[in-house]
Amino acid sequence: MVAPKPLDPPPPDPADVSSAECPRKETSVDISLEINGKPQQLDVEPGVTLLDALRERLDVTGPKKGCDRGQCGACTVHVGGKPVLSCLTLAATVRQPVTTVEGLADGDELQPVQRAFVDQDALQCGFCTSGQLMSAVAAVEQDVADVREFMSGNLCRCAAYPNIVAAIEQVRQADATV
């Protein structure tokens, strides 16, 4: 009887290779962003979100890191005039101007939606306020039919929703230029 010939081992599975054998190489990317009208140059890793670039690299702390999953709206900013969730947006993919809550006011003059939030007491603890404001500005600019539906992606733990809707309606009724 002849002994069976041993099989050649299969080639290694790339998924099974340890990091010691195949070190992961992080490369950085030079990016140019326009934040609230000011040009910014950054060197970031490809996976850095717009939220982290704003908060940790540029010290723009208006957008908040709430859920970090795009479910709460606290990180909402405008990119090219449209609301986006900055926690789900890679900084290196942004090609249009970014506006955060810090960029809404004109010096000491509050933007109309900001003024309405104060008038209607549409804020309490303040954590969600920047994201609520950015979405509210978009709701006014886009003249949305259903404000509650449009704002449903912004969560408020303090339940200031009726006041937030009232603030948006105040601006719409005043026909303010946003």
N, CA, C and O atoms as a DFTB+ gen file, in Angstrom:
712 C
 N C O
     1  1       0.843      -1.151       0.000
     2  2       0.000       0.000       0.000
     3  2       0.902       1.233       0.000
     4  3       1.878       1.312       0.747
     5  1       0.555       2.173      -0.843
     6  2       1.335       3.374      -1.000
     7  2       0.681       4.463      -0.156
     8  3      -0.535       4.653      -0.179
     9  1       1.517       5.160       0.578
    10  2       0.988       6.236       1.428
    11  2       0.462       7.369       0.546
    12  3       1.067       7.698      -0.474
    13  1      -0.660       7.961       0.939
    14  2      -1.180       9.072       0.139
    15  2      -0.210      10.238       0.146
    16  3       0.438      10.524       1.153
    17  1      -0.124      10.894      -0.978
    18  2       0.760      12.036      -1.119
    19  2       0.118      13.241      -0.425
    20  3      -1.056      13.527      -0.664
    21  1       0.862      13.955       0.430
    22  2       0.268      15.108       1.098
    23  2      -0.078      16.197       0.086
    24  3       0.641      16.419      -0.888
    25  1      -1.183      16.859       0.340
    26  2      -1.616      17.951      -0.533
    27  2      -0.773      19.186      -0.254
    28  3      -0.365      19.447       0.878
    29  1      -0.528      19.929      -1.309
    30  2       0.157      21.202      -1.113
    31  2      -0.794      22.125      -0.356
    32  3      -1.995      22.150      -0.622
    33  1      -0.243      22.877       0.584
    34  2      -1.131      23.786       1.313
    35  2      -1.683      24.860       0.368
    36  3      -0.999      25.296      -0.558
    37  1      -2.917      25.274       0.613
    38  2      -3.486      26.311      -0.256
    39  2      -2.752      27.632      -0.036
    40  3      -2.142      27.845       1.012
    41  1      -2.815      28.497      -1.011
    42  2      -2.161      29.804      -0.825
    43  2      -2.825      30.548       0.323
    44  3      -4.006      30.332       0.596
    45  1      -2.092      31.413       0.995
    46  2      -2.678      32.110       2.147
    47  2      -3.834      33.015       1.709
    48  3      -3.807      33.641       0.649
    49  1      -4.839      33.052       2.567
    50  2      -5.994      33.930       2.354
    51  2      -5.593      35.332       2.805
    52  3      -5.167      35.504       3.947
    53  1      -5.718      36.339       1.936
    54  2      -5.316      37.709       2.326
    55  2      -6.036      38.200       3.581
    56  3      -5.488      39.007       4.332
    57  1      -7.245      37.725       3.810
    58  2      -7.986      38.156       4.997
    59  2      -7.378      37.593       6.277
    60  3      -7.591      38.136       7.362
    61  1      -6.617      36.500       6.149
    62  2      -6.026      35.865       7.322
    63  2      -4.630      36.381       7.640
    64  3      -4.037      35.974       8.639
    65  1      -4.104      37.253       6.823
    66  2      -2.751      37.754       7.030
    67  2      -2.771      38.744       8.189
    68  3      -3.582      39.670       8.209
    69  1      -1.899      38.550       9.127
    70  2      -1.864      39.447      10.282
    71  2      -1.258      40.791       9.885
    72  3      -0.536      40.900       8.893
    73  1      -1.567      41.793      10.672
    74  2      -1.054      43.134      10.365
    75  2       0.465      43.187      10.483
    76  3       1.099      44.052       9.878
    77  1       1.053      42.285      11.244
    78  2       2.509      42.268      11.378
    79  2       3.154      41.845      10.058
    80  3       4.228      42.332       9.705
    81  1       2.493      40.930       9.324
    82  2       3.039      40.477       8.062
    83  2       2.761      41.476       6.940
    84  3       3.536      41.591       5.991
    85  1       1.670      42.180       7.058
    86  2       1.271      43.111       6.011
    87  2       0.791      44.403       6.671
    88  3      -0.411      44.588       6.864
    89  1       1.707      45.288       7.016
    90  2       1.305      46.493       7.727
    91  2       0.373      47.360       6.880
    92  3       0.566      47.511       5.673
    93  1      -0.619      47.913       7.525
    94  2      -1.571      48.780       6.839
    95  2      -0.965      50.169       6.723
    96  3      -0.476      50.738       7.699
    97  1      -1.007      50.687       5.542
    98  2      -0.383      51.968       5.298
    99  2      -1.462      53.039       5.194
   100  3      -2.286      53.012       4.280
   101  1      -1.454      53.967       6.122
   102  2      -2.368      55.104       6.080
   103  2      -1.690      56.211       5.300
   104  3      -0.571      56.618       5.613
   105  1      -2.373      56.684       4.296
   106  2      -1.844      57.808       3.549
   107  2      -2.700      59.013       3.871
   108  3      -3.878      58.879       4.203
   109  1      -2.120      60.164       3.775
   110  2      -2.900      61.362       4.018
   111  2      -3.165      62.060       2.692
   112  3      -2.492      61.835       1.687
   113  1      -4.173      62.914       2.740
   114  2      -4.621      63.619       1.552
   115  2      -4.636      65.107       1.873
   116  3      -5.146      65.515       2.916
   117  1      -4.084      65.907       0.992
   118  2      -4.180      67.358       1.134
   119  2      -5.515      67.790       0.562
   120  3      -5.835      67.474      -0.584
   121  1      -6.298      68.512       1.355
   122  2      -7.597      68.976       0.870
   123  2      -7.738      70.482       1.097
   124  3      -7.127      71.060       1.996
   125  1      -8.545      71.079       0.269
   126  2      -8.884      72.495       0.400
   127  2     -10.378      72.572       0.649
   128  3     -11.173      72.019      -0.111
   129  1     -10.751      73.256       1.709
   130  2     -12.161      73.453       2.032
   131  2     -12.423      74.938       2.189
   132  3     -11.545      75.695       2.603
   133  1     -13.631      75.344       1.856
   134  2     -14.067      76.699       2.162
   135  2     -15.089      76.569       3.287
   136  3     -16.182      76.039       3.088
   137  1     -14.720      77.057       4.466
   138  2     -15.568      76.950       5.645
   139  2     -16.040      78.345       6.040
   140  3     -15.232      79.204       6.393
   141  1     -17.336      78.562       5.980
   142  2     -17.927      79.854       6.335
   143  2     -17.228      81.013       5.627
   144  3     -16.963      82.062       6.215
   145  1     -16.937      80.785       4.332
   146  2     -16.350      81.833       3.505
   147  2     -14.847      81.955       3.575
   148  3     -14.261      82.796       2.892
   149  1     -14.210      81.131       4.388
   150  2     -12.749      81.228       4.519
   151  2     -12.086      79.959       3.982
   152  3     -12.487      78.851       4.337
   153  1     -11.075      80.118       3.128
   154  2     -10.372      78.940       2.614
   155  2      -9.532      78.283       3.708
   156  3      -8.910      78.963       4.524
   157  1      -9.525      76.963       3.709
   158  2      -8.766      76.181       4.690
   159  2      -8.011      75.075       3.958
   160  3      -8.550      74.444       3.049
   161  1      -6.782      74.846       4.352
   162  2      -5.966      73.750       3.829
   163  2      -5.768      72.745       4.956
   164  3      -5.433      73.121       6.080
   165  1      -5.974      71.478       4.656
   166  2      -5.813      70.427       5.665
   167  2      -5.089      69.230       5.072
   168  3      -5.155      68.978       3.869
   169  1      -4.407      68.507       5.923
   170  2      -3.806      67.233       5.575
   171  2      -4.537      66.203       6.437
   172  3      -4.344      66.164       7.652
   173  1      -5.382      65.361       5.809
   174  2      -6.203      64.410       6.558
   175  2      -6.051      63.004       5.994
   176  3      -5.656      62.821       4.843
   177  1      -6.367      62.027       6.813
   178  2      -6.446      60.657       6.345
   179  2      -7.723      60.536       5.517
   180  3      -8.681      61.267       5.769
   181  1      -7.763      59.636       4.540
   182  2      -8.928      59.525       3.666
   183  2     -10.244      59.243       4.402
   184  3     -11.311      59.612       3.911
   185  1     -10.186      58.609       5.548
   186  2     -11.399      58.253       6.273
   187  2     -11.914      59.307       7.238
   188  3     -12.887      59.052       7.948
   189  1     -11.300      60.475       7.290
   190  2     -11.721      61.518       8.227
   191  2     -13.024      62.146       7.734
   192  3     -13.134      62.562       6.581
   193  1     -14.005      62.204       8.630
   194  2     -15.280      62.803       8.268
   195  2     -15.185      64.320       8.290
   196  3     -14.294      64.903       8.907
   197  1     -16.121      64.933       7.604
   198  2     -16.193      66.391       7.627
   199  2     -16.386      66.878       9.055
   200  3     -15.795      67.883       9.450
   201  1     -17.197      66.187       9.828
   202  2     -17.435      66.574      11.225
   203  2     -16.128      66.587      12.017
   204  3     -15.840      67.553      12.723
   205  1     -15.341      65.526      11.903
   206  2     -14.079      65.471      12.644
   207  2     -13.084      66.518      12.136
   208  3     -12.344      67.105      12.925
   209  1     -13.066      66.752      10.832
   210  2     -12.174      67.788      10.296
   211  2     -12.577      69.152      10.854
   212  3     -11.717      69.944      11.240
   213  1     -13.873      69.426      10.897
   214  2     -14.340      70.713      11.416
   215  2     -14.003      70.862      12.891
   216  3     -13.397      71.855      13.296
   217  1     -14.390      69.887      13.689
   218  2     -14.265      70.003      15.144
   219  2     -12.829      69.836      15.632
   220  3     -12.354      70.624      16.450
   221  1     -12.142      68.819      15.136
   222  2     -10.830      68.472      15.692
   223  2      -9.663      69.163      15.001
   224  3      -8.618      69.371      15.618
   225  1      -9.822      69.521      13.736
   226  2      -8.708      70.124      13.005
   227  2      -8.870      71.631      12.841
   228  3      -7.883      72.367      12.808
   229  1     -10.129      72.094      12.739
   230  2     -10.354      73.515      12.470
   231  2     -11.000      74.248      13.634
   232  3     -11.238      75.454      13.552
   233  1     -11.285      73.542      14.708
   234  2     -11.891      74.128      15.909
   235  2     -13.226      74.827      15.615
   236  3     -13.546      75.852      16.216
   237  1     -13.985      74.263      14.698
   238  2     -15.335      74.732      14.400
   239  2     -16.262      73.784      15.162
   240  3     -16.527      72.669      14.713
   241  1     -16.746      74.234      16.309
   242  2     -17.435      73.325      17.232
   243  2     -18.958      73.433      17.212
   244  3     -19.626      72.790      18.021
   245  1     -19.516      74.225      16.310
   246  2     -20.976      74.312      16.205
   247  2     -21.616      72.974      15.884
   248  3     -22.516      72.541      16.603
   249  1     -21.174      72.301      14.814
   250  2     -21.735      70.973      14.533
   251  2     -21.351      70.009      15.646
   252  3     -20.187      69.934      16.039
   253  1     -22.325      69.280      16.145
   254  2     -22.083      68.388      17.284
   255  2     -21.993      66.939      16.849
   256  3     -22.617      66.526      15.871
   257  1     -21.202      66.171      17.595
   258  2     -21.125      64.728      17.382
   259  2     -22.120      64.101      18.339
   260  3     -21.823      63.898      19.516
   261  1     -23.300      63.795      17.827
   262  2     -24.352      63.198      18.647
   263  2     -24.265      61.689      18.588
   264  3     -23.738      61.046      19.496
   265  1     -24.787      61.130      17.506
   266  2     -24.829      59.672      17.375
   267  2     -23.655      59.134      16.568
   268  3     -23.300      57.964      16.712
   269  1     -23.045      59.959      15.722
   270  2     -21.962      59.572      14.817
   271  2     -22.411      58.495      13.835
   272  3     -21.596      57.727      13.322
   273  1     -23.730      58.449      13.578
   274  2     -24.304      57.458      12.660
   275  2     -25.309      58.074      11.690
   276  3     -25.963      57.353      10.937
   277  1     -25.436      59.393      11.703
   278  2     -26.360      60.045      10.798
   279  2     -27.818      59.924      11.191
   280  3     -28.696      60.054      10.338
   281  1     -28.096      59.680      12.457
   282  2     -29.473      59.467      12.882
   283  2     -30.046      60.598      13.719
   284  3     -31.253      60.620      13.961
   285  1     -29.216      61.545      14.172
   286  2     -29.740      62.562      15.096
   287  2     -29.789      63.966      14.513
   288  3     -30.564      64.796      14.987
   289  1     -28.981      64.255      13.496
   290  2     -29.000      65.559      12.856
   291  2     -28.186      66.644      13.548
   292  3     -28.118      67.764      13.041
   293  1     -27.572      66.352      14.680
   294  2     -26.810      67.371      15.414
   295  2     -25.589      67.857      14.633
   296  3     -25.060      68.930      14.924
   297  1     -25.140      67.089      13.657
   298  2     -23.948      67.430      12.878
   299  2     -24.282      68.121      11.562
   300  3     -23.389      68.321      10.739
   301  1     -25.533      68.490      11.340
   302  2     -25.956      69.051      10.053
   303  2     -25.227      70.354       9.733
   304  3     -25.168      71.271      10.552
   305  1     -24.680      70.410       8.535
   306  2     -24.058      71.612       7.972
   307  2     -24.587      71.748       6.547
   308  3     -25.251      70.841       6.045
   309  1     -24.301      72.854       5.902
   310  2     -24.651      73.004       4.491
   311  2     -23.392      72.842       3.655
   312  3     -22.353      73.431       3.955
   313  1     -23.495      72.050       2.619
   314  2     -22.428      71.903       1.629
   315  2     -23.044      72.311       0.295
   316  3     -23.971      71.669      -0.200
   317  1     -22.518      73.375      -0.270
   318  2     -23.100      73.886      -1.502
   319  2     -24.532      74.332      -1.322
   320  3     -25.328      74.269      -2.258
   321  1     -24.867      74.786      -0.120
   322  2     -26.208      75.281       0.149
   323  2     -27.226      74.221       0.521
   324  3     -28.386      74.547       0.772
   325  1     -26.827      72.972       0.562
   326  2     -27.752      71.884       0.896
   327  2     -27.352      71.245       2.222
   328  3     -26.165      71.083       2.505
   329  1     -28.354      70.881       3.043
   330  2     -28.016      70.261       4.329
   331  2     -27.441      68.858       4.149
   332  3     -27.982      68.045       3.399
   333  1     -26.340      68.588       4.844
   334  2     -25.738      67.257       4.841
   335  2     -25.379      66.880       6.270
   336  3     -25.174      67.741       7.125
   337  1     -25.308      65.589       6.509
   338  2     -24.871      65.078       7.807
   339  2     -23.344      64.966       7.749
   340  3     -22.799      64.100       7.064
   341  1     -22.677      65.838       8.465
   342  2     -21.214      65.892       8.364
   343  2     -20.535      64.669       8.970
   344  3     -19.369      64.407       8.673
   345  1     -21.243      63.912       9.817
   346  2     -20.629      62.706      10.386
   347  2     -20.583      61.563       9.370
   348  3     -19.871      60.580       9.572
   349  1     -21.345      61.693       8.276
   350  2     -21.350      60.654       7.244
   351  2     -20.653      61.104       5.956
   352  3     -20.616      60.361       4.975
   353  1     -20.110      62.304       5.962
   354  2     -19.480      62.870       4.770
   355  2     -17.967      62.873       4.947
   356  3     -17.453      63.441       5.910
   357  1     -17.266      62.249       4.034
   358  2     -15.807      62.258       4.103
   359  2     -15.295      63.633       3.697
   360  3     -15.687      64.171       2.661
   361  1     -14.434      64.186       4.504
   362  2     -13.904      65.530       4.251
   363  2     -13.245      65.626       2.882
   364  3     -13.375      66.643       2.200
   365  1     -12.544      64.583       2.478
   366  2     -11.819      64.607       1.209
   367  2     -12.744      64.622      -0.008
   368  3     -12.281      64.859      -1.124
   369  1     -14.046      64.373       0.185
   370  2     -14.975      64.364      -0.946
   371  2     -15.684      65.702      -1.127
   372  3     -16.406      65.888      -2.107
   373  1     -15.491      66.627      -0.203
   374  2     -16.210      67.906      -0.245
   375  2     -15.543      68.843      -1.244
   376  3     -14.351      69.131      -1.146
   377  1     -16.323      69.308      -2.195
   378  2     -15.803      70.195      -3.242
   379  2     -16.506      71.551      -3.253
   380  3     -16.082      72.455      -3.972
   381  1     -17.566      71.705      -2.471
   382  2     -18.333      72.943      -2.463
   383  2     -18.187      73.637      -1.109
   384  3     -17.759      73.013      -0.138
   385  1     -18.537      74.920      -1.039
   386  2     -18.417      75.658       0.223
   387  2     -19.250      75.030       1.344
   388  3     -20.354      74.534       1.119
   389  1     -18.695      75.064       2.541
   390  2     -19.353      74.524       3.734
   391  2     -19.776      75.693       4.620
   392  3     -18.990      76.600       4.896
   393  1     -21.025      75.652       5.055
   394  2     -21.511      76.639       6.013
   395  2     -21.953      75.902       7.260
   396  3     -22.722      74.944       7.198
   397  1     -21.454      76.366       8.390
   398  2     -21.865      75.817       9.682
   399  2     -22.704      76.881      10.383
   400  3     -22.881      77.983       9.864
   401  1     -23.211      76.551      11.546
   402  2     -24.028      77.514      12.294
   403  2     -23.242      78.793      12.582
   404  3     -23.823      79.874      12.673
   405  1     -21.930      78.669      12.724
   406  2     -21.096      79.848      12.975
   407  2     -21.127      80.823      11.798
   408  3     -20.860      82.012      11.974
   409  1     -21.447      80.334      10.608
   410  2     -21.451      81.166       9.427
   411  2     -22.799      81.767       9.068
   412  3     -22.915      82.437       8.041
   413  1     -23.820      81.547       9.884
   414  2     -25.155      82.066       9.563
   415  2     -25.302      83.556       9.856
   416  3     -25.812      84.302       9.020
   417  1     -24.869      83.989      11.012
   418  2     -25.050      85.384      11.419
   419  2     -24.118      86.289      10.624
   420  3     -23.076      85.860      10.128
   421  1     -24.517      87.544      10.516
   422  2     -23.680      88.559       9.878
   423  2     -23.160      89.449      11.003
   424  3     -23.798      90.435      11.374
   425  1     -22.008      89.093      11.536
   426  2     -21.472      89.806      12.701
   427  2     -22.385      89.580      13.901
   428  3     -22.648      88.439      14.283
   429  1     -22.864      90.664      14.490
   430  2     -23.774      90.562      15.635
   431  2     -25.232      90.439      15.210
   432  3     -26.109      90.238      16.051
   433  1     -25.495      90.558      13.919
   434  2     -26.867      90.490      13.393
   435  2     -27.241      89.033      13.130
   436  3     -26.690      88.397      12.232
   437  1     -28.182      88.509      13.921
   438  2     -28.607      87.134      13.739
   439  2     -29.301      86.948      12.402
   440  3     -29.995      87.840      11.915
   441  1     -29.105      85.798      11.829
   442  2     -29.819      85.394      10.622
   443  2     -31.297      85.249      11.008
   444  3     -31.566      84.920      12.163
   445  1     -32.273      85.472      10.115
   446  2     -33.687      85.443      10.490
   447  2     -34.156      84.172      11.211
   448  3     -34.975      84.247      12.127
   449  1     -33.646      83.024      10.808
   450  2     -34.053      81.785      11.495
   451  2     -33.478      81.756      12.915
   452  3     -34.150      81.312      13.847
   453  1     -32.250      82.223      13.080
   454  2     -31.676      82.297      14.432
   455  2     -32.510      83.218      15.314
   456  3     -32.808      82.886      16.461
   457  1     -32.887      84.381      14.771
   458  2     -33.708      85.345      15.513
   459  2     -35.042      84.709      15.910
   460  3     -35.508      84.886      17.036
   461  1     -35.652      83.972      14.987
   462  2     -36.937      83.318      15.261
   463  2     -36.795      82.229      16.323
   464  3     -37.703      82.039      17.133
   465  1     -35.670      81.511      16.333
   466  2     -35.448      80.503      17.376
   467  2     -35.434      81.168      18.750
   468  3     -35.983      80.629      19.711
   469  1     -34.810      82.334      18.840
   470  2     -34.785      83.064      20.114
   471  2     -36.195      83.542      20.452
   472  3     -36.659      83.368      21.579
   473  1     -36.874      84.145      19.478
   474  2     -38.225      84.674      19.702
   475  2     -39.197      83.595      20.156
   476  3     -40.037      83.834      21.023
   477  1     -39.082      82.401      19.568
   478  2     -40.029      81.313      19.845
   479  2     -39.541      80.361      20.945
   480  3     -40.184      79.346      21.215
   481  1     -38.424      80.681      21.569
   482  2     -37.847      79.817      22.597
   483  2     -37.694      78.386      22.061
   484  3     -38.086      77.414      22.707
   485  1     -37.113      78.293      20.866
   486  2     -36.990      77.011      20.178
   487  2     -35.700      76.279      20.523
   488  3     -35.204      75.483      19.726
   489  1     -35.163      76.539      21.688
   490  2     -33.971      75.832      22.136
   491  2     -34.023      75.701      23.657
   492  3     -34.560      76.555      24.362
   493  1     -33.457      74.619      24.125
   494  2     -33.413      74.439      25.573
   495  2     -31.985      74.129      25.995
   496  3     -31.240      75.037      26.363
   497  1     -31.594      72.860      25.947
   498  2     -30.223      72.553      26.384
   499  2     -29.196      73.034      25.371
   500  3     -28.050      73.293      25.737
   501  1     -29.579      73.160      24.109
   502  2     -28.699      73.696      23.085
   503  2     -27.896      72.675      22.306
   504  3     -27.274      73.033      21.306
   505  1     -27.883      71.424      22.718
   506  2     -27.032      70.444      22.036
   507  2     -27.427      70.265      20.573
   508  3     -26.562      70.206      19.699
   509  1     -28.719      70.179      20.306
   510  2     -29.179      69.939      18.937
   511  2     -29.364      71.220      18.148
   512  3     -29.615      71.166      16.944
   513  1     -29.248      72.372      18.794
   514  2     -29.643      73.640      18.189
   515  2     -28.927      73.943      16.875
   516  3     -29.565      74.401      15.927
   517  1     -27.631      73.700      16.794
   518  2     -26.926      74.027      15.552
   519  2     -27.455      73.197      14.388
   520  3     -27.669      73.729      13.299
   521  1     -27.665      71.920      14.600
   522  2     -28.218      71.076      13.540
   523  2     -29.648      71.455      13.201
   524  3     -30.037      71.455      12.033
   525  1     -30.437      71.782      14.234
   526  2     -31.818      72.211      14.006
   527  2     -31.831      73.494      13.176
   528  3     -32.616      73.616      12.236
   529  1     -30.968      74.447      13.518
   530  2     -30.898      75.708      12.777
   531  2     -30.529      75.484      11.314
   532  3     -31.148      76.061      10.419
   533  1     -29.531      74.654      11.073
   534  2     -29.097      74.432       9.695
   535  2     -30.200      73.775       8.873
   536  3     -30.391      74.123       7.708
   537  1     -30.922      72.838       9.459
   538  2     -32.039      72.208       8.749
   539  2     -33.190      73.190       8.580
   540  3     -33.845      73.205       7.538
   541  1     -33.441      74.016       9.604
   542  2     -34.516      75.003       9.530
   543  2     -34.248      76.029       8.433
   544  3     -35.165      76.408       7.705
   545  1     -33.008      76.480       8.307
   546  2     -32.647      77.418       7.237
   547  2     -32.938      76.767       5.882
   548  3     -33.492      77.413       4.992
   549  1     -32.573      75.507       5.726
   550  2     -32.831      74.800       4.465
   551  2     -34.331      74.669       4.223
   552  3     -34.785      74.797       3.087
   553  1     -35.101      74.416       5.270
   554  2     -36.557      74.294       5.121
   555  2     -37.158      75.593       4.608
   556  3     -38.044      75.576       3.753
   557  1     -36.682      76.713       5.123
   558  2     -37.171      78.022       4.684
   559  2     -36.717      78.293       3.248
   560  3     -37.517      78.708       2.409
   561  1     -35.440      78.059       2.970
   562  2     -34.909      78.324       1.632
   563  2     -35.595      77.477       0.569
   564  3     -35.831      77.939      -0.547
   565  1     -35.915      76.232       0.922
   566  2     -36.542      75.319      -0.030
   567  2     -38.068      75.425      -0.014
   568  3     -38.746      74.764      -0.801
   569  1     -38.599      76.248       0.874
   570  2     -40.042      76.424       1.001
   571  2     -40.762      75.074       1.040
   572  3     -41.685      74.821       0.265
   573  1     -40.319      74.218       1.956
   574  2     -40.889      72.871       2.049
   575  2     -42.353      72.931       2.474
   576  3     -42.754      73.797       3.250
   577  1     -43.129      72.008       1.958
   578  2     -44.556      71.966       2.269
   579  2     -44.801      71.432       3.680
   580  3     -45.635      71.962       4.414
   581  1     -44.074      70.384       4.054
   582  2     -44.295      69.742       5.354
   583  2     -43.056      69.941       6.228
   584  3     -42.100      69.168       6.158
   585  1     -43.091      70.978       7.043
   586  2     -41.948      71.323       7.893
   587  2     -41.626      70.193       8.865
   588  3     -40.457      69.860       9.061
   589  1     -42.638      69.608       9.468
   590  2     -42.402      68.531      10.444
   591  2     -41.689      67.344       9.805
   592  3     -40.771      66.773      10.393
   593  1     -42.109      66.984       8.618
   594  2     -41.467      65.869       7.913
   595  2     -40.025      66.225       7.566
   596  3     -39.125      65.408       7.757
   597  1     -39.800      67.424       7.064
   598  2     -38.458      67.861       6.686
   599  2     -37.520      67.857       7.887
   600  3     -36.350      67.494       7.765
   601  1     -38.030      68.256       9.034
   602  2     -37.209      68.356      10.240
   603  2     -37.112      67.042      11.007
   604  3     -36.444      66.986      12.040
   605  1     -37.757      65.996      10.531
   606  2     -37.815      64.735      11.286
   607  2     -36.461      64.067      11.473
   608  3     -36.324      63.208      12.344
   609  1     -35.461      64.432      10.689
   610  2     -34.127      63.862      10.855
   611  2     -33.309      64.532      11.944
   612  3     -32.169      64.140      12.193
   613  1     -33.877      65.538      12.597
   614  2     -33.189      66.245      13.676
   615  2     -33.884      65.929      14.994
   616  3     -35.045      66.284      15.202
   617  1     -33.167      65.267      15.865
   618  2     -33.744      64.879      17.152
   619  2     -33.453      65.925      18.221
   620  3     -32.379      66.526      18.249
   621  1     -34.429      66.129      19.099
   622  2     -34.286      67.050      20.228
   623  2     -34.727      66.303      21.480
   624  3     -35.892      65.926      21.603
   625  1     -33.815      66.092      22.390
   626  2     -34.138      65.370      23.635
   627  2     -35.008      66.199      24.566
   628  3     -35.666      65.651      25.450
   629  1     -35.018      67.510      24.378
   630  2     -35.783      68.394      25.260
   631  2     -37.212      68.608      24.765
   632  3     -38.007      69.263      25.439
   633  1     -37.540      68.068      23.608
   634  2     -38.887      68.156      23.033
   635  2     -39.296      69.588      22.706
   636  3     -40.421      69.994      22.997
   637  1     -38.398      70.346      22.111
   638  2     -38.700      71.720      21.700
   639  2     -39.335      71.768      20.311
   640  3     -39.403      72.835      19.701
   641  1     -39.801      70.626      19.804
   642  2     -40.320      70.550      18.439
   643  2     -41.401      71.579      18.112
   644  3     -41.308      72.221      17.065
   645  1     -42.428      71.771      18.955
   646  2     -43.459      72.754      18.594
   647  2     -42.872      74.170      18.433
   648  3     -43.300      74.928      17.563
   649  1     -41.913      74.509      19.260
   650  2     -41.296      75.832      19.185
   651  2     -40.396      75.959      17.965
   652  3     -40.292      77.036      17.377
   653  1     -39.745      74.864      17.581
   654  2     -38.899      74.862      16.385
   655  2     -39.764      75.081      15.146
   656  3     -39.419      75.883      14.278
   657  1     -40.877      74.376      15.067
   658  2     -41.799      74.543      13.939
   659  2     -42.362      75.963      13.942
   660  3     -42.490      76.578      12.883
   661  1     -42.696      76.483      15.110
   662  2     -43.220      77.853      15.209
   663  2     -42.178      78.867      14.718
   664  3     -42.530      79.856      14.076
   665  1     -40.907      78.621      15.017
   666  2     -39.839      79.528      14.564
   667  2     -39.736      79.509      13.045
   668  3     -39.592      80.558      12.417
   669  1     -39.807      78.336      12.462
   670  2     -39.740      78.227      10.998
   671  2     -40.940      78.931      10.374
   672  3     -40.797      79.657       9.390
   673  1     -42.111      78.716      10.941
   674  2     -43.321      79.368      10.417
   675  2     -43.243      80.885      10.570
   676  3     -43.725      81.618       9.707
   677  1     -42.643      81.358      11.654
   678  2     -42.476      82.804      11.851
   679  2     -41.666      83.404      10.707
   680  3     -42.026      84.449      10.165
   681  1     -40.576      82.744      10.343
   682  2     -39.723      83.250       9.265
   683  2     -40.451      83.165       7.930
   684  3     -40.371      84.089       7.121
   685  1     -41.151      82.075       7.694
   686  2     -41.882      81.928       6.427
   687  2     -42.962      82.986       6.283
   688  3     -43.161      83.532       5.198
   689  1     -43.664      83.277       7.380
   690  2     -44.734      84.277       7.332
   691  2     -44.172      85.694       7.165
   692  3     -44.808      86.554       6.555
   693  1     -42.988      85.923       7.708
   694  2     -42.357      87.238       7.568
   695  2     -41.752      87.413       6.183
   696  3     -41.319      88.504       5.811
   697  1     -41.730      86.297       5.410
   698  2     -41.157      86.331       4.064
   699  2     -39.740      86.875       4.095
   700  3     -39.341      87.643       3.219
   701  1     -38.972      86.470       5.119
   702  2     -37.595      86.944       5.286
   703  2     -36.695      86.325       4.240
   704  3     -36.881      85.169       3.859
   705  1     -35.754      87.061       3.788
   706  2     -34.745      86.548       2.889
   707  2     -33.715      85.817       3.742
   708  3     -33.121      86.391       4.655
   709  1     -33.519      84.560       3.433
   710  2     -32.603      83.738       4.226
   711  2     -31.299      83.589       3.503
   712  3     -30.387      82.930       4.004
